[in-house]
Coordinates of C-alpha atoms in Angstrom, one line a residue:
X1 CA -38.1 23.3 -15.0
X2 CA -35.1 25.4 -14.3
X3 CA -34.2 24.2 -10.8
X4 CA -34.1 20.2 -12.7
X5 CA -32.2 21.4 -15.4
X6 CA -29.3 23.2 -13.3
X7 CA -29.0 20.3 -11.7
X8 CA -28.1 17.8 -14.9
X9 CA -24.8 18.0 -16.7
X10 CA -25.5 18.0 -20.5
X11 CA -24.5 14.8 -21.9
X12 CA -20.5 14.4 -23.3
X13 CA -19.8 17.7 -21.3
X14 CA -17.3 16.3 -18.9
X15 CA -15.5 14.0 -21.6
X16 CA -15.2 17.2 -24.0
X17 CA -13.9 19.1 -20.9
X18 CA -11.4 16.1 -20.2
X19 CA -10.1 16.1 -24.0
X20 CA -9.2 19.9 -23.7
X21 CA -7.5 19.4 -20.2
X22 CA -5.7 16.8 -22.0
X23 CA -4.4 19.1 -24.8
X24 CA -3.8 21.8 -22.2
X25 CA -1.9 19.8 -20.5
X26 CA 1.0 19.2 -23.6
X27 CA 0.3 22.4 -24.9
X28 CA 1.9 23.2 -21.2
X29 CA 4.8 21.1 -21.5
X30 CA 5.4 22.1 -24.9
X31 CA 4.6 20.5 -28.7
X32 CA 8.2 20.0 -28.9
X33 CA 9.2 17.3 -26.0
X34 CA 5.5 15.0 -26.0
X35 CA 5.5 12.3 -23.5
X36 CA 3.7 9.7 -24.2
X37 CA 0.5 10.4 -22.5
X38 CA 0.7 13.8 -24.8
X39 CA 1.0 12.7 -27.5
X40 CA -2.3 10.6 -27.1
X41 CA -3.7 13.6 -25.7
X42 CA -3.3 15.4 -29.8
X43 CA -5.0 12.1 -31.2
X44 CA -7.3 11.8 -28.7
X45 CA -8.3 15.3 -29.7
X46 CA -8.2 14.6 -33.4
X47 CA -10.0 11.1 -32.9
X48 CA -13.0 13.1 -30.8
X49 CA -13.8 15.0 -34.2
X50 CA -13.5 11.5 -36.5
X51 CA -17.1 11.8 -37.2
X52 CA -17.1 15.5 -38.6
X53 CA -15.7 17.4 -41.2
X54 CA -12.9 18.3 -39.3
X55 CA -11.9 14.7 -38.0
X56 CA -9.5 14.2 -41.4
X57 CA -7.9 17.8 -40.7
X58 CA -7.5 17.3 -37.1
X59 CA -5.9 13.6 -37.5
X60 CA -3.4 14.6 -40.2
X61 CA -2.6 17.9 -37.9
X62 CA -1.9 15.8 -35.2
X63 CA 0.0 13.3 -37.4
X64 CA 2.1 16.5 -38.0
X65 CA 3.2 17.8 -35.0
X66 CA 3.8 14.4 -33.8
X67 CA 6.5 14.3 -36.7
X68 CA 7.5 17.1 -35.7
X69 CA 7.0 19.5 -38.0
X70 CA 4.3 21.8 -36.1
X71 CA 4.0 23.9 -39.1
X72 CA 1.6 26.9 -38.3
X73 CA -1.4 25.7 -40.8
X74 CA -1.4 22.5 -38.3
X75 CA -1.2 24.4 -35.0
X76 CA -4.0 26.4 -36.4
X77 CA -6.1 23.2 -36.6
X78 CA -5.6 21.9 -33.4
X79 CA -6.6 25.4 -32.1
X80 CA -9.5 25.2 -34.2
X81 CA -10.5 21.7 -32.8
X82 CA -9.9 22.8 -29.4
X83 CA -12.1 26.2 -29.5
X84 CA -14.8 23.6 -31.6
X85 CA -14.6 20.8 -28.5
X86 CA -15.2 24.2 -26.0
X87 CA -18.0 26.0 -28.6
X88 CA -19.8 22.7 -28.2
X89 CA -20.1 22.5 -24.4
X90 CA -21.1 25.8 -24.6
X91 CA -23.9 25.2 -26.9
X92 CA -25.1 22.2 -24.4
X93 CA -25.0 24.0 -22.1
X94 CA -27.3 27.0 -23.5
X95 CA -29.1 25.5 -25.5
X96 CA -30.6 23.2 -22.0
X97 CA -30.7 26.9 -20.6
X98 CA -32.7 28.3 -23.2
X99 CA -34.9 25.5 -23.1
X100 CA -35.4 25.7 -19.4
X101 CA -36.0 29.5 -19.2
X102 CA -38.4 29.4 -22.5
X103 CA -36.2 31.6 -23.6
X104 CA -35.2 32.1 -27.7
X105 CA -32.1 33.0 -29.2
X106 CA -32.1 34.8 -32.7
X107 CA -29.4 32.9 -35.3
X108 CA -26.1 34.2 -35.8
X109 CA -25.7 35.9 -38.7
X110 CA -21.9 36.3 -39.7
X111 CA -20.5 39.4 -41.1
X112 CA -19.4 40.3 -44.5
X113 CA -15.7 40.0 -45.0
X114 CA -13.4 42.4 -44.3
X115 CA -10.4 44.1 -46.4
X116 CA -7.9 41.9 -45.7
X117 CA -5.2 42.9 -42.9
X118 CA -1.1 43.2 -43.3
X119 CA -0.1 39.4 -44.3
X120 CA 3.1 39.8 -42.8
X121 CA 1.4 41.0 -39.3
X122 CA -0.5 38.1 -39.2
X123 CA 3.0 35.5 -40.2
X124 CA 4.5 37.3 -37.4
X125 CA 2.1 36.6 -35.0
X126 CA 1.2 32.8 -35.8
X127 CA 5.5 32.3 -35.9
X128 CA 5.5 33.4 -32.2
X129 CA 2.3 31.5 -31.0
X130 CA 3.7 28.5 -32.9
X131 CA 6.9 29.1 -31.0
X132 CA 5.0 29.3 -27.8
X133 CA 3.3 25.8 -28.3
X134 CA 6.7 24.3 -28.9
X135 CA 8.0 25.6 -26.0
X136 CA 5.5 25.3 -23.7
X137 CA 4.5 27.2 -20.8
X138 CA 7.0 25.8 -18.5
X139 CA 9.6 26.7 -21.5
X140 CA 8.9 30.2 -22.2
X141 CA 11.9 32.5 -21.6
X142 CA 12.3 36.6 -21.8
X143 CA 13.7 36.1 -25.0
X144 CA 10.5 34.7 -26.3
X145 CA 8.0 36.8 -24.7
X146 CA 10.3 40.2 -25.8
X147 CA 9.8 39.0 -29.5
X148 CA 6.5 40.0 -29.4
X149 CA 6.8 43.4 -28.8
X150 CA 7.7 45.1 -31.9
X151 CA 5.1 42.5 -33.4
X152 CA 2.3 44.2 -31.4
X153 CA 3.7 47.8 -32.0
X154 CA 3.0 46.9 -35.4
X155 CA -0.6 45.5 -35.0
X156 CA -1.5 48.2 -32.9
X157 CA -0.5 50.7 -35.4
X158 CA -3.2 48.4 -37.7
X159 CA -6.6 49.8 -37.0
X160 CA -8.5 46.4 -38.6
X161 CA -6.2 44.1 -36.4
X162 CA -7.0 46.1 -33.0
X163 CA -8.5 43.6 -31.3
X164 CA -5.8 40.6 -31.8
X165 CA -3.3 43.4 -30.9
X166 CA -4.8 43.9 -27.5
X167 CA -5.3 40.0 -26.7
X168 CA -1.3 39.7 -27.5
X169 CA -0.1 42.7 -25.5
X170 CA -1.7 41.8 -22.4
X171 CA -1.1 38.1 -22.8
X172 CA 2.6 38.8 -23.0
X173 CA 2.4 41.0 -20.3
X174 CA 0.6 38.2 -18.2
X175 CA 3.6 36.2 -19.2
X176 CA 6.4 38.3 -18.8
X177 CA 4.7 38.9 -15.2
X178 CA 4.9 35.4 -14.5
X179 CA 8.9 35.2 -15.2
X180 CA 10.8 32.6 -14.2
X181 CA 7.6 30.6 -15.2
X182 CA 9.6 27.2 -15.0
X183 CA 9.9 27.7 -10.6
X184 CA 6.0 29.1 -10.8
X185 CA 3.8 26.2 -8.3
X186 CA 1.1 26.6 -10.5
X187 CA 0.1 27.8 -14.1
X188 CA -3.2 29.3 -15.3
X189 CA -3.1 26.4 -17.9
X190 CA -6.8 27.0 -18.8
X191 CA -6.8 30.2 -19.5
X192 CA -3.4 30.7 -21.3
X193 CA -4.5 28.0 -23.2
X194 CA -7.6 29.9 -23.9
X195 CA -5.7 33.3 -25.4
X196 CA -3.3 31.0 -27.0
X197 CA -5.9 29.3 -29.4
X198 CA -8.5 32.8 -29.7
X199 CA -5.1 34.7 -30.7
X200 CA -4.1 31.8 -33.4
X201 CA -8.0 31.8 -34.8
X202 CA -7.4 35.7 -35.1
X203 CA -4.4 35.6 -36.5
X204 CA -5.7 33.3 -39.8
X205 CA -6.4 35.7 -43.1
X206 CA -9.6 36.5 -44.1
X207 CA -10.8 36.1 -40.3
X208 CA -14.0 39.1 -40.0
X209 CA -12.5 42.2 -37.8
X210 CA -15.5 42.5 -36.2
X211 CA -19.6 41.7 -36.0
X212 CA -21.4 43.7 -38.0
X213 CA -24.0 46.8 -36.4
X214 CA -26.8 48.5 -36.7
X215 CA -28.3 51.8 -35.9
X216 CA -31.1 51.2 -33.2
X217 CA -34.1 53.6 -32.0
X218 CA -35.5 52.9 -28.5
X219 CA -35.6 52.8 -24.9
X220 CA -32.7 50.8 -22.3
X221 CA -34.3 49.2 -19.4
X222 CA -31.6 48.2 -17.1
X223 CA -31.6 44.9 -15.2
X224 CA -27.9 45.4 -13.5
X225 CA -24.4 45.9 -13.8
X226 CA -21.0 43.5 -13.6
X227 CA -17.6 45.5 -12.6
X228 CA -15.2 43.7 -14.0
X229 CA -12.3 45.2 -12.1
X230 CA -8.4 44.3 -13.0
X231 CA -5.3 45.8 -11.2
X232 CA -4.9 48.2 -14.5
X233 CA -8.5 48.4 -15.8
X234 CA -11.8 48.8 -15.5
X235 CA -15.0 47.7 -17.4
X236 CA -19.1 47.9 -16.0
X237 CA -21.2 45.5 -18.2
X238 CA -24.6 46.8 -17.8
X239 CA -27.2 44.0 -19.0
X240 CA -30.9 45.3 -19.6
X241 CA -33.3 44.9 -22.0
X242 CA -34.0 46.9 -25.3
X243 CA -37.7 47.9 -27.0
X244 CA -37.1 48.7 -30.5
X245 CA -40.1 47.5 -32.0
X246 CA -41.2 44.1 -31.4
X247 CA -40.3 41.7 -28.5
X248 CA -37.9 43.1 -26.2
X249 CA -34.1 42.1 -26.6
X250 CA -31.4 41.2 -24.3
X251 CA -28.5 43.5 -25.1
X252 CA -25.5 44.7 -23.1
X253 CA -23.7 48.1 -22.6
X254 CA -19.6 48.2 -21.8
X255 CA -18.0 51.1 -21.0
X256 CA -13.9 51.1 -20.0
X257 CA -11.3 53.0 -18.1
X258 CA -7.7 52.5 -17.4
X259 CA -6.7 52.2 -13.5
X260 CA -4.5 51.8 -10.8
X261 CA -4.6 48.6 -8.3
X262 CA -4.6 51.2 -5.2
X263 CA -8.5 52.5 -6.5
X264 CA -10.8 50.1 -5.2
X265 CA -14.6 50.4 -3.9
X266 CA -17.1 52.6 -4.6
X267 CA -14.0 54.7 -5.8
X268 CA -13.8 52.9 -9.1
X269 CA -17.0 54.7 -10.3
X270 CA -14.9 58.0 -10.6
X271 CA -13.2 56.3 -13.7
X272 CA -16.1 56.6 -15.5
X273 CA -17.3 59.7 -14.9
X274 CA -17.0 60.8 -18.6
X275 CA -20.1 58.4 -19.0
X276 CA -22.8 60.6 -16.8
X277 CA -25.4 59.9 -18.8
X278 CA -24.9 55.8 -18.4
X279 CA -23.8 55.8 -14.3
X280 CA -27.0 58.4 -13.9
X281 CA -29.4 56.0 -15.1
X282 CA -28.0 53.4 -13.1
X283 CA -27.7 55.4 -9.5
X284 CA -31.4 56.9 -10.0
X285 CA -32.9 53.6 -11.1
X286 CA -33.9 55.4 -14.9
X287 CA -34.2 53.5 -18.5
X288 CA -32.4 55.5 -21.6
X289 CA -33.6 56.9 -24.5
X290 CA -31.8 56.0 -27.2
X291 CA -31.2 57.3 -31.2
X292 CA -29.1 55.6 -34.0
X293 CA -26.9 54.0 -31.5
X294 CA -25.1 51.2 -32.6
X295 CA -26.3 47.5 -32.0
X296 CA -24.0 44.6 -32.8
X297 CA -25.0 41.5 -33.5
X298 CA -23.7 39.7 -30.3
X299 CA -26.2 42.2 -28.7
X300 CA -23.6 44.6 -27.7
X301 CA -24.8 48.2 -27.6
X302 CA -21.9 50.2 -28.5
X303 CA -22.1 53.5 -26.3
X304 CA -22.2 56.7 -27.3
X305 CA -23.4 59.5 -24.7
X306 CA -24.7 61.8 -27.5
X307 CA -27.0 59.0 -28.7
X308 CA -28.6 58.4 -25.0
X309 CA -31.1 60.7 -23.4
X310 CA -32.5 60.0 -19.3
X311 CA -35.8 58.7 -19.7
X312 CA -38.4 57.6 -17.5
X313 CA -38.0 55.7 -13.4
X314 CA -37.7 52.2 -14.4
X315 CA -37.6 49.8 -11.2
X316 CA -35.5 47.0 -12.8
X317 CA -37.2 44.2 -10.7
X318 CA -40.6 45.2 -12.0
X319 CA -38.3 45.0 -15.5
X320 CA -37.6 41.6 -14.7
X321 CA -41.1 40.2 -13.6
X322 CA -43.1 41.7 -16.5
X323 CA -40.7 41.2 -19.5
X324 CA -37.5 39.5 -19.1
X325 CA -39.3 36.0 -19.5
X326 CA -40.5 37.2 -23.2
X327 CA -37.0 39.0 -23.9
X328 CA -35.2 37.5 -26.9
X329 CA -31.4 36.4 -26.4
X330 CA -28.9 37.7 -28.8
X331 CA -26.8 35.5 -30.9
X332 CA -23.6 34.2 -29.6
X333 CA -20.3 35.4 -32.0
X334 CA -18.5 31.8 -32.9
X335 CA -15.0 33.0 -30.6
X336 CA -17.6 33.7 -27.4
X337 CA -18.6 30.0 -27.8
X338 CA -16.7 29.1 -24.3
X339 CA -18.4 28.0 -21.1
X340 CA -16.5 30.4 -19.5
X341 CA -18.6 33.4 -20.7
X342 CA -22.0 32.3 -20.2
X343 CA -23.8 34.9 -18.2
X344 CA -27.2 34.8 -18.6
X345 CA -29.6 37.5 -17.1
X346 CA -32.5 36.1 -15.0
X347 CA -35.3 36.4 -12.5
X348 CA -35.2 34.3 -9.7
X349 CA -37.4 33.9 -6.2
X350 CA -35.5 32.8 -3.3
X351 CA -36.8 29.2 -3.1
X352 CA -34.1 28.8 -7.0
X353 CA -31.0 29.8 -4.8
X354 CA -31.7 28.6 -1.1
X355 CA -29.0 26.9 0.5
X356 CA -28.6 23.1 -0.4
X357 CA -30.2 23.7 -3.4
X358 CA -28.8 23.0 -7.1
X359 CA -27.8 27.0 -7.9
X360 CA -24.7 28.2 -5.8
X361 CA -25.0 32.1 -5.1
X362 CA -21.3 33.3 -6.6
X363 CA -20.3 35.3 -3.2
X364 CA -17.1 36.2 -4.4
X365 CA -18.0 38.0 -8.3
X366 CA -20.0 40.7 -5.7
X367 CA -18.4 43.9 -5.9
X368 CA -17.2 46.3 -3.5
X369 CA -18.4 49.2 -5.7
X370 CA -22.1 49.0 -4.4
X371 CA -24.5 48.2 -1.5
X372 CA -25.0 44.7 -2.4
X373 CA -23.3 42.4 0.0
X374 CA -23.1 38.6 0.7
X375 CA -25.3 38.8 3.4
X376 CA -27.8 40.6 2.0
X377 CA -27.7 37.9 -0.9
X378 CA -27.9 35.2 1.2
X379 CA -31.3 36.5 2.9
X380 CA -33.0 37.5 -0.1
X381 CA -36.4 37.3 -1.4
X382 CA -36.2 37.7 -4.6
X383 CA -32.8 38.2 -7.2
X384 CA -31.6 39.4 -10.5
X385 CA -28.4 37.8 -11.6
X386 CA -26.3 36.5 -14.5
X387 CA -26.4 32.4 -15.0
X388 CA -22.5 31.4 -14.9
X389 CA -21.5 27.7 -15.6
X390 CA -18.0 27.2 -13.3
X391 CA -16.1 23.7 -12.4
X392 CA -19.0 21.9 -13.6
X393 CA -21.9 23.6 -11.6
X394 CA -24.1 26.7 -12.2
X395 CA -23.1 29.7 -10.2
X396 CA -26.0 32.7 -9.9
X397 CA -24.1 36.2 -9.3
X398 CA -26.2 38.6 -7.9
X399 CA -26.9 42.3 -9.8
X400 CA -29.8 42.9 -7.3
X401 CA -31.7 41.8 -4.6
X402 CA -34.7 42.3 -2.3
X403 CA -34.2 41.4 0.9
X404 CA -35.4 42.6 4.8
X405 CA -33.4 44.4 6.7
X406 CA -34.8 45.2 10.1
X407 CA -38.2 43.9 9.4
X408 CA -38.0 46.7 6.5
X409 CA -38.1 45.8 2.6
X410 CA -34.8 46.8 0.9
X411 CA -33.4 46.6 -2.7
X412 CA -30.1 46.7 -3.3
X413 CA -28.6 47.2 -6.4
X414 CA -24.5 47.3 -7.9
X415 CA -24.5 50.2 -9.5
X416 CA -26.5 52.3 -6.7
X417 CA -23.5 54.1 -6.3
X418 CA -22.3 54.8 -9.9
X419 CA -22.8 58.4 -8.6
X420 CA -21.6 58.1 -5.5
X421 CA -22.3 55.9 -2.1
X422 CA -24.9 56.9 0.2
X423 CA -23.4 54.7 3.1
X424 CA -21.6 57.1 5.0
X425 CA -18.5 54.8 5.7
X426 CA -18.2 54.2 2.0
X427 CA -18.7 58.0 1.2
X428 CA -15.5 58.5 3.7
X429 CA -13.3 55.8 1.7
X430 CA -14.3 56.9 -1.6
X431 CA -13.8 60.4 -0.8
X432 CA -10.1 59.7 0.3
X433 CA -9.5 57.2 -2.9
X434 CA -11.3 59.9 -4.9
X435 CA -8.4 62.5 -4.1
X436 CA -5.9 59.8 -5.7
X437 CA -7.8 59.7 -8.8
X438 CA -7.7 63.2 -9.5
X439 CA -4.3 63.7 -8.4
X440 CA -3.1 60.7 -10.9
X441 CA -5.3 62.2 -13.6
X442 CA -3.9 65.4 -13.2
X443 CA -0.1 63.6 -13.5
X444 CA -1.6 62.0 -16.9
X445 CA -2.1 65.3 -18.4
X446 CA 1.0 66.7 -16.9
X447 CA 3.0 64.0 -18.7
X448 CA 1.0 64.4 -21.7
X449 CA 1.4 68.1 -22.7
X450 CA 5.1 67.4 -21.6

């Protein structure tokens, strides 16, 4: 059932994708100087919602903007109706996934509001965004993108508006990077476009600060871990599965570190050293123990090394054969309702990712940082990855394979070398990249006592 439904496209997928290119695309050239074609791009993103509750607030912020008075309340909308058109691909798409799989999802259950944050933070920051849609990408200057910074000096010195502060520093940066954007070839419209509209949703009063948690008692089985690596940071996403009483639950673990763009490989682990506990279980193939750690309700375990404890050799393939099929799915937080962060953990035999067939094996989200390799993908048995919907297609990226290598069974897995790599021309490389880290770490606390 899962090989036919990777193959379908949900139904009104591709027309909902079309109406947000659409917008993109005069949110690009700026609310202030709409074509033609741009201006029926705003209706036609209004007129998609004309059957819902937010089809009158859409049309008469659309009607707005058009006039020309893009007043923040109506930017907000068309934000709102943009993330909505995005939230419900998303949806179609996992719900047909979570049918396919078997697999249920527990109900999101929103969190109790939050004292409200600094009004005049928030103004601030909707003015500027505002200001960005009427310019437009192709319109930004330094002037506009240095406005924002004593605006996110301020938010960052707001412990309850953390996270919007974060989104705007480094989407300014991203900008200010991209200066002169007007001579730029080509713009990252979809995901500017994506920041834009999360930081104005952020940015309204009374929006929660964050999903409510709960102490959790248990054991961590891990399937795998995702590096996200970025020139300046760092983040492992280990996905596993959580007994805490009852059926077993899919929950995630993120842990961060600044870095450099120069520390690459297996040498990226060394960032995260002051997580032993988390990168031990990973190298020797263990499951956690853990006590009153925090669980969120997007199924995000918030880590905390004096909660964990080593427990007991947990092979995670035999992990994924016995119970990931029975494993309930957290609930998705109503921001995280994008196609672009599906990435579902599953179990798949090599027949479900052979060549030709409907699931693509995503070659290029396989990190340097372990043993697992495109090759040894691509002549695998058997294969735990995360389910990512990309350009209209499903995309497996591999955590962990089995494969035969010299007519001998091998399993490879990403974070094999969280402790260090046991090739020996890796061991050399990191070794070398390792002397950087320290020496740069040593410069951090230089600076710092200074």
């Amino acid at each position: 059932m899962l090989v036919e439904y990777l193959a379908q496209t949900p139904a009104g997928a591709p027309e909902a994708l079309e109406t947000v290119a659409a917008f993109d695309e005069a949110l690009t050239h700026g609310f202030g100087r709409l074509s033609e074609p741009r201006q029926a791009a705003l209706t036609g993103l209004a007129g998609a919602f004309g059957a819902t509750p937010l089809g009158e607030r859409l049309a008469e912020a659309a009607a707005k903007v058009l006039a020309g008075s893009p007043g923040d309340e109506y930017v907000a909308a068309l934000a709102g109706g943009r993330s909505a058109a995005l939230g419900a691909v998303h949806d179609a798409l996992l719900g047909g996934l979570d049918d396919a799989l078997g697999r249920q999802r527990e109900p999101w259950q929103a969190p109790s509001a939050s004292d409200s944050a600094p009004e005049n933070l928030l103004n601030g920051v909707r003015t500027w965004l505002v200001e960005l849609a009427v310019a437009g990408w192709r319109g930004v200057t330094e002037d506009l993108v240095g406005a924002a910074d004593p605006m996110i000096e301020g938010l960052l010195a707001e412990p309850r508006l953390r996270r919007l502060a974060v989104l705007l520093d480094g989407f300014a940066a991203e900008l200010r990077a991209s200066s002169p954007i007007l001579t730029l070839p080509q713009l990252p419209v979809r995901r500017w476009a994506d920041l834009w509209s999360r930081a104005m949703l952020l940015a309204q009063p009374g929006f929660p600060a964050s999903a409510g948690g709960q102490p959790v008692t248990g054991r961590f089985l891990p399937l795998g871990v995702d590096l996200h690596e970025h020139a300046t940071a760092l983040q492992a996403q280990v996905h596993g599965l959580l007994e805490a009483g009852g059926p077993p639950k899919l929950a995630r673990i993120s842990v961060s570190a600044p870095k450099v763009d120069t520390i690459t490989g297996a040498a990226v682990w060394r960032l995260l050293r002051g997580y032993p506990q988390l990168l031990a279980a990973l190298a020797e193939r263990r499951s956690l123990d853990l006590t009153g750690m925090t669980l969120l309700g997007s199924g995000d375990l918030l880590w905390d090394e004096a909660c964990a404890a080593a427990g007991e050799p947990a092979d995670p393939f035999a992990t994924a054969r016995v119970q990931l099929a029975q494993a309930v799915a957290p609930a998705v937080p109503p921001l995280d309702r994008h196609p672009v962060r599906l990435a579902e953990p599953v179990f798949l035999e090599a027949h479900q990712f052979a060549a030709g067939g409907p699931l693509t094996v995503d070659a290029d989200r396989i990190s340097a940082a372990g043993p697992l390799t495109a090759d040894l993908a691509a002549g695998a048995s058997a294969m735990i990855g995360l389910l990512r919907w990309d350009a209209g297609r499903w995309l497996v990226q591999p955590l962990a394979v089995e494969s035969t290598v010299k007519k001998k069974p091998v399993a490879a897995h990403s974070g094999d070398w969280a402790m260090g790599p046991s090739d020996p021309k890796a061991a050399k490389a990191e070794a070398a990249a390792g002397d950087a880290v320290g020496v740069l770490r040593e410069r951090a606390g230089r600076l710092l006592r200074k």
